[in-house]
């Protein structure tokens, strides 16, 4: 178990393309940190830099006290679980688990002990003498986990390990990974593009976009106080509504109507409001023209338009909706962002 | 098939049976000829049914050869052919798989040039540069030696490309996992790449064994010492004298012996053979 | 192109060393020698060598025997390609009907690939032997007097048959693979559209098979130009009257028997040019990626 410290880490490819910049993250020993962001945001690259599979062109990466920028992957004392599992197809499960230990010259009986222990934890004992192709997706996933835990490394690195599984299995494996990590207490860095997976697994989230960190925080901090419009739109489903608004005369104006008292200085802002925070209210100041309704069973999503912007509202009542719906909002639920930069406006 | 047409099915069977017969015809007659005494070939037409001299003919060829036709006992020739075919097949595989490993898994200066140097061998078949190649081998003192029979033939662009193709389909993550598991280049090559290329190696071996066994012009040129004759190249030396002394029974026995090993390899390993044939042209 | 690679700089050279050494010593150096010699001329006793520029090439163009070899090569290549591909295509179509025993037929058809060209040549030579051969015997019955030792046309026929016999199995396998790659649903759709077997072949199967056909055409031309040396050397030895002297045979003949290194070198260079063109055509056509 070790801390992982990234200090102003960046990556510029030989061709001059800048993939990542200004990555500063302190990961505490035993912490589960999830790197989340859309595809192409650089999250996998960052993970692979921690693993030693990509070179670091700026800044320093420490695992424990040691700067590992130029250390071989094998010597970083980390283990990695790959998206496609990367199990050696010609080796049995047992050989897959033992390979890393064997290469390090671990004594035979120690290897056997650790493999047996990992097999017991992951319940893959019955498959130890099978080849990977004889296993189901979930079983392969467990073997990949097993290969990581037999090494008893300082840190686990996960690169979208659940994205090849079907939806149901993904939910099961998600909680298994979380429980396993709690039990072993191993520092973990986990990459995903799935914000639900990120929210449910993480002690802390690092939200990445276009090679930069948008926000670092616990799932609740990120959900409740998104630092930018990007985070606001990325975390939470359905996504937060982001609507152009004005502050004038101590009021927040949306599509020409004053919708909430607002004490800050005037001017254009972006109003962020989650669909569940748009309340149906016959006397409400906001008018939404209804486009269509999505039935979820426990709730409905009303898709419509407020002014010129598309908006979504979650309702739980089953009353047939009118073509025009009146809505109101609580000033406490409003997130205000700079209309130009998208940065959160504090004190809102 | 799309619809049931008995007539077409009948014709198809007919065509195939005819094809099989035409293909087998010369070999059948060679086999028959090898069972007759030499007197059967002095006049008239060659026999179409088996004779009784099979054991004697093959024993003669394997044990004594035909001294007047410059054919030593065939056991030695078959042994030389086996050495040549094995050395060429294994040698080509060995140097090609390491070349492909270097080209796919390393970045180094002049990699491009190395790649093209190998590629260009595709365009220089031995028949085309035969005279100067002979001179090089003669200057190196490699005439009448196993080294001379095999080494000049074992460079292979085709095999290098085949392995390169195989390696390119192996997921990057396997290498990454192996590196995290502490495997260096040679260990990765031995523990991961070689086992994963096993069937490709076997398929290629079948094709290259046939290639090596069937070499003709090269052994003909560089062997003047009968201790190094190969059976395929020696057939011609025997046949040349056939007009004077028609030992057709013995010549055909030699032909049968010369084709038997590679034909058996193809029949026994048909699946690997087809795979190898189609892969080397991909 | 691999995402992850090893960093070593010396190891790849060690891995490449055997292949590169053999390539340099036995391929590049001799090829260079052939090019160099093609610009030289030796006197009759091999004592004096002088640089003569393109004279050897010019001499080739004016040499009736060389032009004859070009013609022989063209006729031989076309005949072998047409005969072996035609027979192979018919057999492949028959097997592709999904007959009972298709696998057994395939086994019985593919093994001649393993027979050495020289051995194939000797067997056919035996079958066509003018005095005791079975085929001349049969031909005499229909009034044809076969003699490949005297008749250029008979000699050509002999080497074409021997060379084609051996190549049928190769073409057959590739045609079968090509036919299997055509989705059955296409032929089913054509059948539903009312096309009979002949029309289906002409309008669906054959056009979709054309990449395979073209590929085989190139391969067969390469085969007849270079790999059939043994067939000819083991049988007609280029005769009678140069009627079966193909280009490769002539290089050998002039270089080893005639000891005319300049002329042989110039011929080698011309052949290299032909192989390069054929290789480029082949790579272009199958889009084999030579860049990496």
XYZ file of C-alpha atoms in Angstrom, chain A residues 227 247 264 268-270 336-339 343-348:
16
model
C -16.674 23.118 -10.653
C -29.059 38.434 -13.332
C -25.091 38.847 -6.797
C -25.239 36.985 -18.238
C -24.661 33.613 -16.531
C -25.230 29.944 -17.293
C -24.381 29.412 -11.579
C -21.506 29.337 -14.035
C -19.614 32.048 -15.849
C -21.313 32.409 -19.240
C -16.344 28.129 -14.293
C -18.556 27.873 -11.236
C -19.484 31.241 -9.727
C -18.849 31.027 -6.010
C -21.281 32.345 -3.432
C -24.279 31.367 -5.509
